[in-house]
CSV table of C-alpha atoms in Angstrom, one decimal:
chain,number,residue,atom,x,y,z
A,335,UNK,CA,38.6,141.8,93.2
A,336,UNK,CA,39.9,142.3,90.3
A,337,UNK,CA,42.0,140.1,88.0
A,338,UNK,CA,44.9,139.2,89.9
A,339,UNK,CA,48.1,138.7,87.9
A,340,UNK,CA,49.0,136.0,86.5
A,341,UNK,CA,52.0,135.4,88.5
A,342,UNK,CA,49.2,135.2,91.5
A,343,UNK,CA,47.5,131.9,89.8
A,344,UNK,CA,51.0,130.8,89.5
A,345,UNK,CA,52.1,131.1,86.2
A,346,UNK,CA,55.4,132.3,85.0
A,347,UNK,CA,45.2,133.1,91.0
A,348,UNK,CA,24.5,135.9,96.9
A,349,UNK,CA,19.8,141.0,100.1
A,350,UNK,CA,23.0,146.0,98.2
A,351,UNK,CA,25.9,145.6,99.6
A,352,UNK,CA,28.8,147.8,100.0
A,353,UNK,CA,28.3,146.7,96.5
A,354,UNK,CA,31.4,147.8,95.4
A,355,UNK,CA,29.5,150.4,92.7
A,356,UNK,CA,31.5,153.0,90.2
A,357,UNK,CA,31.8,156.4,92.4
A,358,UNK,CA,34.5,158.2,94.3
A,359,UNK,CA,36.7,156.6,95.5
A,360,UNK,CA,37.2,156.7,99.3
A,361,UNK,CA,40.8,155.2,101.5
A,362,UNK,CA,39.7,152.7,103.6
A,363,UNK,CA,40.4,154.8,106.7
A,364,UNK,CA,37.2,156.6,105.9
A,365,UNK,CA,35.2,153.9,104.0
A,366,UNK,CA,31.5,152.6,106.0
A,367,UNK,CA,30.5,150.0,104.7
A,368,UNK,CA,27.2,147.9,106.1
A,369,UNK,CA,29.2,144.9,108.3
A,370,UNK,CA,27.4,142.3,106.8
A,371,UNK,CA,26.6,141.2,103.0
A,372,UNK,CA,23.8,138.7,102.4
A,373,UNK,CA,23.6,137.1,99.0
A,374,UNK,CA,20.2,135.2,97.3
A,375,UNK,CA,21.0,132.4,94.5
A,376,UNK,CA,18.9,130.6,92.5
A,377,UNK,CA,20.0,128.3,90.1
A,378,UNK,CA,17.4,128.5,87.5
A,379,UNK,CA,15.9,125.3,84.7
A,380,UNK,CA,17.2,125.5,81.8
A,381,UNK,CA,14.8,127.9,79.3
A,382,UNK,CA,13.6,129.6,82.6
A,383,UNK,CA,17.1,132.3,83.6
A,384,UNK,CA,14.7,135.6,81.0
A,385,UNK,CA,11.4,136.1,80.7
A,386,UNK,CA,9.5,134.0,82.8
A,387,UNK,CA,11.8,134.4,85.9
A,388,UNK,CA,11.8,138.4,85.8
A,389,UNK,CA,7.3,138.1,85.3
A,390,UNK,CA,7.6,135.8,88.9
A,391,UNK,CA,10.5,138.5,90.7
A,392,UNK,CA,9.3,141.9,89.4
A,393,UNK,CA,6.1,140.6,91.6
A,394,UNK,CA,8.3,140.0,95.0
A,395,UNK,CA,9.5,143.4,93.9
A,396,UNK,CA,6.0,144.6,94.5
A,397,UNK,CA,5.2,142.7,96.9
A,398,UNK,CA,7.7,143.9,99.0
A,399,UNK,CA,7.1,147.3,98.4
A,400,UNK,CA,3.9,146.8,99.1
A,401,UNK,CA,4.9,145.7,102.9
A,402,UNK,CA,7.0,147.6,102.6
A,403,UNK,CA,10.4,145.9,104.1
A,404,UNK,CA,12.8,147.4,105.1
A,405,UNK,CA,16.5,146.3,103.3
A,406,UNK,CA,16.3,146.5,99.8
A,407,UNK,CA,18.7,144.2,97.0
A,408,UNK,CA,19.8,143.9,94.1
A,409,UNK,CA,19.7,141.4,91.7
A,410,UNK,CA,22.5,140.2,89.4
A,411,UNK,CA,22.2,137.4,86.3
A,412,UNK,CA,25.1,135.9,85.5
A,413,UNK,CA,26.9,136.2,82.4
A,414,UNK,CA,29.2,133.1,83.4
A,415,UNK,CA,29.0,129.4,85.0
A,416,UNK,CA,25.9,127.6,85.9
A,417,UNK,CA,22.5,130.3,84.4
A,418,UNK,CA,21.5,131.6,88.1
A,419,UNK,CA,20.6,134.8,89.3
A,420,UNK,CA,22.1,136.4,92.5
A,421,UNK,CA,20.2,138.9,95.8
A,422,UNK,CA,22.9,141.5,96.9
A,423,UNK,CA,21.0,143.2,100.8
A,424,UNK,CA,22.7,144.1,103.4
A,425,UNK,CA,21.7,145.4,107.3
A,426,UNK,CA,24.3,145.9,109.7
A,427,UNK,CA,22.8,143.8,112.5
A,428,UNK,CA,21.2,140.0,112.9
A,429,UNK,CA,18.9,142.5,115.2
A,430,UNK,CA,17.7,144.5,112.3
A,431,UNK,CA,17.3,141.2,110.1
A,432,UNK,CA,15.2,140.3,112.5
A,433,UNK,CA,13.2,143.4,112.7
A,434,UNK,CA,12.9,143.0,108.8
A,435,UNK,CA,11.3,139.9,108.7
A,436,UNK,CA,8.4,141.0,111.3
A,437,UNK,CA,6.5,141.9,108.0
A,438,UNK,CA,5.9,138.2,106.8
A,439,UNK,CA,4.1,138.1,110.4
A,440,UNK,CA,1.5,139.5,109.3
A,441,UNK,CA,-0.1,135.8,108.5
A,442,UNK,CA,-1.2,137.8,105.4
A,443,UNK,CA,2.1,138.6,103.7
A,444,UNK,CA,2.7,135.6,104.7
A,445,UNK,CA,0.1,134.5,102.2
A,446,UNK,CA,0.8,136.0,99.2
A,447,UNK,CA,5.2,135.3,99.9
A,448,UNK,CA,4.3,132.1,100.3
A,449,UNK,CA,2.1,132.1,96.8
A,450,UNK,CA,4.5,133.7,95.0
A,451,UNK,CA,6.9,130.9,96.5
A,452,UNK,CA,5.5,128.2,94.7
A,453,UNK,CA,5.6,130.0,91.5
A,454,UNK,CA,9.0,130.9,91.6
A,455,UNK,CA,10.2,127.3,92.3
A,456,UNK,CA,8.6,126.3,89.4
A,457,UNK,CA,10.8,127.9,88.1
A,458,UNK,CA,13.8,126.8,89.5
A,459,UNK,CA,16.7,124.0,89.9
A,460,UNK,CA,17.8,124.8,93.0
A,461,UNK,CA,18.2,128.5,95.8
A,462,UNK,CA,20.5,129.2,98.9
A,463,UNK,CA,21.2,131.2,101.1
A,464,UNK,CA,24.4,133.1,102.5
A,465,UNK,CA,26.1,135.2,105.1
A,466,UNK,CA,28.8,137.4,104.5
A,467,UNK,CA,31.0,139.6,106.8
A,468,UNK,CA,32.9,142.9,105.9
A,469,UNK,CA,36.5,142.5,105.8
A,470,UNK,CA,37.7,146.6,105.4
A,471,UNK,CA,41.6,145.0,105.5
A,472,UNK,CA,41.1,142.5,103.0
A,473,UNK,CA,38.8,145.0,100.5
A,474,UNK,CA,40.6,148.8,98.3
A,475,UNK,CA,39.2,151.4,97.8
A,476,UNK,CA,35.8,150.3,98.4
A,477,UNK,CA,33.4,153.0,96.1
A,478,UNK,CA,29.8,153.9,97.9
A,479,UNK,CA,26.9,152.0,95.7
A,480,UNK,CA,25.1,154.4,93.2
A,481,UNK,CA,22.4,153.6,91.1
A,482,UNK,CA,24.5,153.3,88.1
A,483,UNK,CA,26.3,149.9,88.7
A,484,UNK,CA,25.7,147.2,85.9
A,485,UNK,CA,28.2,144.8,86.2
A,486,UNK,CA,29.6,142.7,89.0
A,487,UNK,CA,32.9,141.2,89.0
A,488,UNK,CA,32.9,138.6,91.5
A,489,UNK,CA,36.4,136.3,92.7
A,490,UNK,CA,34.9,133.0,94.8
A,491,UNK,CA,37.7,131.0,97.1
A,492,UNK,CA,38.3,129.4,99.5
A,493,UNK,CA,41.5,129.5,102.0
A,494,UNK,CA,42.5,126.4,103.6
A,495,UNK,CA,42.0,126.1,106.7
A,496,UNK,CA,44.8,127.0,109.5
A,497,UNK,CA,46.2,129.4,106.5
A,498,UNK,CA,44.3,132.7,106.8
A,499,UNK,CA,46.9,134.1,108.2
A,500,UNK,CA,48.9,133.1,104.4
A,501,UNK,CA,46.0,134.1,102.8
A,502,UNK,CA,46.5,137.8,103.9
A,503,UNK,CA,49.5,138.7,103.9
A,504,UNK,CA,48.8,137.7,100.0
A,505,UNK,CA,46.2,140.6,99.8
A,506,UNK,CA,47.8,142.9,101.4
A,507,UNK,CA,51.0,142.6,99.9
A,508,UNK,CA,48.7,142.5,96.8
A,509,UNK,CA,47.7,145.2,97.7
A,510,UNK,CA,50.5,146.8,98.7
A,511,UNK,CA,51.1,146.6,94.8
A,512,UNK,CA,48.8,148.2,93.3
A,513,UNK,CA,49.2,151.7,95.3
A,514,UNK,CA,52.4,151.5,94.3
A,515,UNK,CA,51.7,150.4,90.6
A,516,UNK,CA,49.0,153.8,91.3
A,517,UNK,CA,46.3,151.1,89.5
A,518,UNK,CA,42.6,152.2,89.0
A,519,UNK,CA,41.1,148.8,90.2
A,520,UNK,CA,39.0,148.3,93.4
A,521,UNK,CA,37.1,145.8,95.3
A,522,UNK,CA,35.1,144.2,98.3
A,523,UNK,CA,35.6,141.6,100.8
A,524,UNK,CA,33.7,139.6,102.4
A,525,UNK,CA,34.3,136.6,104.5
A,526,UNK,CA,31.0,133.7,104.7
A,527,UNK,CA,29.5,132.8,107.6
A,528,UNK,CA,26.3,130.8,107.3
A,529,UNK,CA,26.0,129.1,104.4
A,530,UNK,CA,29.2,127.9,102.9
A,531,UNK,CA,32.3,126.1,103.6
A,532,UNK,CA,34.7,128.6,106.6
A,533,UNK,CA,37.7,129.8,104.7
A,534,UNK,CA,34.6,130.7,101.8
A,535,UNK,CA,35.5,134.5,100.6
A,536,UNK,CA,34.2,136.5,97.6
A,537,UNK,CA,35.8,140.0,96.3
A,538,UNK,CA,33.4,142.4,94.9
A,539,UNK,CA,33.7,145.2,92.3
A,540,UNK,CA,30.9,146.6,90.9
A,541,UNK,CA,31.0,148.6,87.0
A,542,UNK,CA,29.4,151.6,85.1
A,543,UNK,CA,30.1,149.5,82.3
A,544,UNK,CA,32.1,146.8,80.5
A,545,UNK,CA,34.9,149.3,79.4
A,546,UNK,CA,36.4,149.4,83.4
A,547,UNK,CA,36.6,146.0,82.6
A,548,UNK,CA,39.0,146.1,79.9
A,549,UNK,CA,40.9,149.2,81.7
A,550,UNK,CA,41.7,146.3,84.6
A,551,UNK,CA,43.3,144.5,82.2
A,552,UNK,CA,44.9,147.4,80.3
A,553,UNK,CA,46.4,147.9,83.3
A,554,UNK,CA,48.2,145.0,84.7
A,555,UNK,CA,51.8,145.3,82.9
A,556,UNK,CA,51.9,148.7,85.4
A,557,UNK,CA,51.0,146.3,88.6
A,558,UNK,CA,54.1,143.8,87.5
A,559,UNK,CA,56.2,146.1,86.6
A,560,UNK,CA,56.4,147.1,90.8
A,561,UNK,CA,57.0,143.1,92.2
A,562,UNK,CA,60.0,142.0,91.8
A,563,UNK,CA,62.1,139.0,91.7
A,564,UNK,CA,61.3,137.6,95.5
A,565,UNK,CA,57.8,139.5,96.0
A,566,UNK,CA,56.4,136.9,93.1
A,567,UNK,CA,58.5,134.3,94.7
A,568,UNK,CA,56.8,134.6,97.8
A,569,UNK,CA,53.4,135.8,96.6
A,570,UNK,CA,53.3,132.1,94.6
A,571,UNK,CA,54.3,130.6,98.0
A,572,UNK,CA,51.1,132.2,99.9
A,573,UNK,CA,48.9,131.8,96.9
A,574,UNK,CA,49.8,128.1,97.2
A,575,UNK,CA,49.9,126.9,100.6
A,576,UNK,CA,46.3,128.9,101.1
A,577,UNK,CA,43.9,128.4,98.3
A,578,UNK,CA,42.4,125.8,97.7
A,579,UNK,CA,39.5,126.7,94.6
A,580,UNK,CA,39.8,130.0,92.9
A,581,UNK,CA,36.8,131.4,90.8
A,582,UNK,CA,36.0,134.6,88.7
A,583,UNK,CA,33.0,135.3,87.9
A,584,UNK,CA,30.4,138.2,86.2
A,585,UNK,CA,26.8,139.2,86.4
A,586,UNK,CA,24.7,141.9,84.5
A,587,UNK,CA,22.2,144.2,87.3
A,588,UNK,CA,18.6,143.1,86.6
A,589,UNK,CA,16.7,145.8,87.3
A,590,UNK,CA,13.1,144.4,86.8
A,591,UNK,CA,14.5,141.7,89.6
A,592,UNK,CA,15.6,144.4,92.4
A,593,UNK,CA,14.0,146.2,94.6
A,594,UNK,CA,16.3,148.8,95.6
A,595,UNK,CA,15.4,153.1,97.4
A,596,UNK,CA,12.8,155.3,96.1
A,597,UNK,CA,16.5,157.5,96.2
A,598,UNK,CA,18.1,155.1,93.6
A,599,UNK,CA,14.2,155.6,91.2
A,600,UNK,CA,15.4,158.8,91.3
A,601,UNK,CA,18.4,159.1,90.6
A,602,UNK,CA,17.6,156.4,87.2
A,603,UNK,CA,14.4,156.4,86.3
A,604,UNK,CA,14.6,154.9,82.5
A,605,UNK,CA,16.9,151.9,83.8
A,606,UNK,CA,14.4,151.7,87.4
A,607,UNK,CA,11.3,150.9,86.2
A,608,UNK,CA,11.8,148.6,83.5
A,609,UNK,CA,8.9,146.9,83.2
A,610,UNK,CA,9.0,142.9,82.6
A,611,UNK,CA,8.6,141.8,78.9
A,612,UNK,CA,6.0,140.2,78.5
A,613,UNK,CA,6.3,136.3,78.3
A,614,UNK,CA,6.1,135.1,74.6
A,615,UNK,CA,3.4,133.3,73.2
A,616,UNK,CA,3.3,130.0,71.5
A,617,UNK,CA,3.2,130.7,68.1
A,618,UNK,CA,-0.3,129.1,66.7
A,619,UNK,CA,-0.6,126.0,65.3
A,620,UNK,CA,-0.8,125.9,60.8
A,621,UNK,CA,-4.6,125.4,60.5
A,622,UNK,CA,-5.1,121.2,58.4
A,623,UNK,CA,-5.3,123.0,54.9
A,624,UNK,CA,-1.8,125.3,55.8
A,625,UNK,CA,-0.3,122.6,57.3
A,626,UNK,CA,-1.2,119.7,54.8
A,627,UNK,CA,0.7,122.1,51.9
A,628,UNK,CA,3.9,122.7,54.0
A,629,UNK,CA,5.9,120.3,51.8
């Protein structure tokens, strides 16, 4: 979800899914989105999230392609908060997920991925996996994923137990106001099913460029203008009752760590076929004579 107006903040608010990427708008009635979103989160050790992580993750991508794993994913690196990489994948049923994972029944494949996991684990502080279900009723102008997405905005929040109705009413009020204001915003809404506290939601917006973020901020006054004083009061009260934690995060696509379909690669091969940079070698130690001559 894009940035909510300060009124909703109480001031004056990780596997590629129906990732809301910049493409042609589709209405909530016609958008077709996968039912489940899996997000894998990897928190990297200080100084280990750059080229070293690209190297280990690109090895995973090659292994996935070799094994013909049927579920693709897009990798994003954090531009805010704790250093981490997230991997977004989608599936329509748990049966489909189980069938996809059968490739790991092969002993050779299993051994290869075990080796890669060990190498990658040396760079990580921790990892976690989450599975979300798509909520079309809380989504707004979800957009078909495209190979041109470059950034991801994520709003991550938790709803107080027993206050789901207030939360849904709040989001639907916001959707109605955005429609009235003619907003260009779009997001996909997802509710956690496994891996995190129940009542957790994530609202995702894919952007082609950071200019899309600027546009969203520029439209905030237009959104505020369509709200009556009563609307503002109701929104503040609903938010206070429903939401106990709330934060925004920004990510950029990492093509080197992404396992995308051939169609995506063909659509923008220069970007998606990027190669991991060689890990820089440490500078050679100076000769003893040179060290003595150095002041």
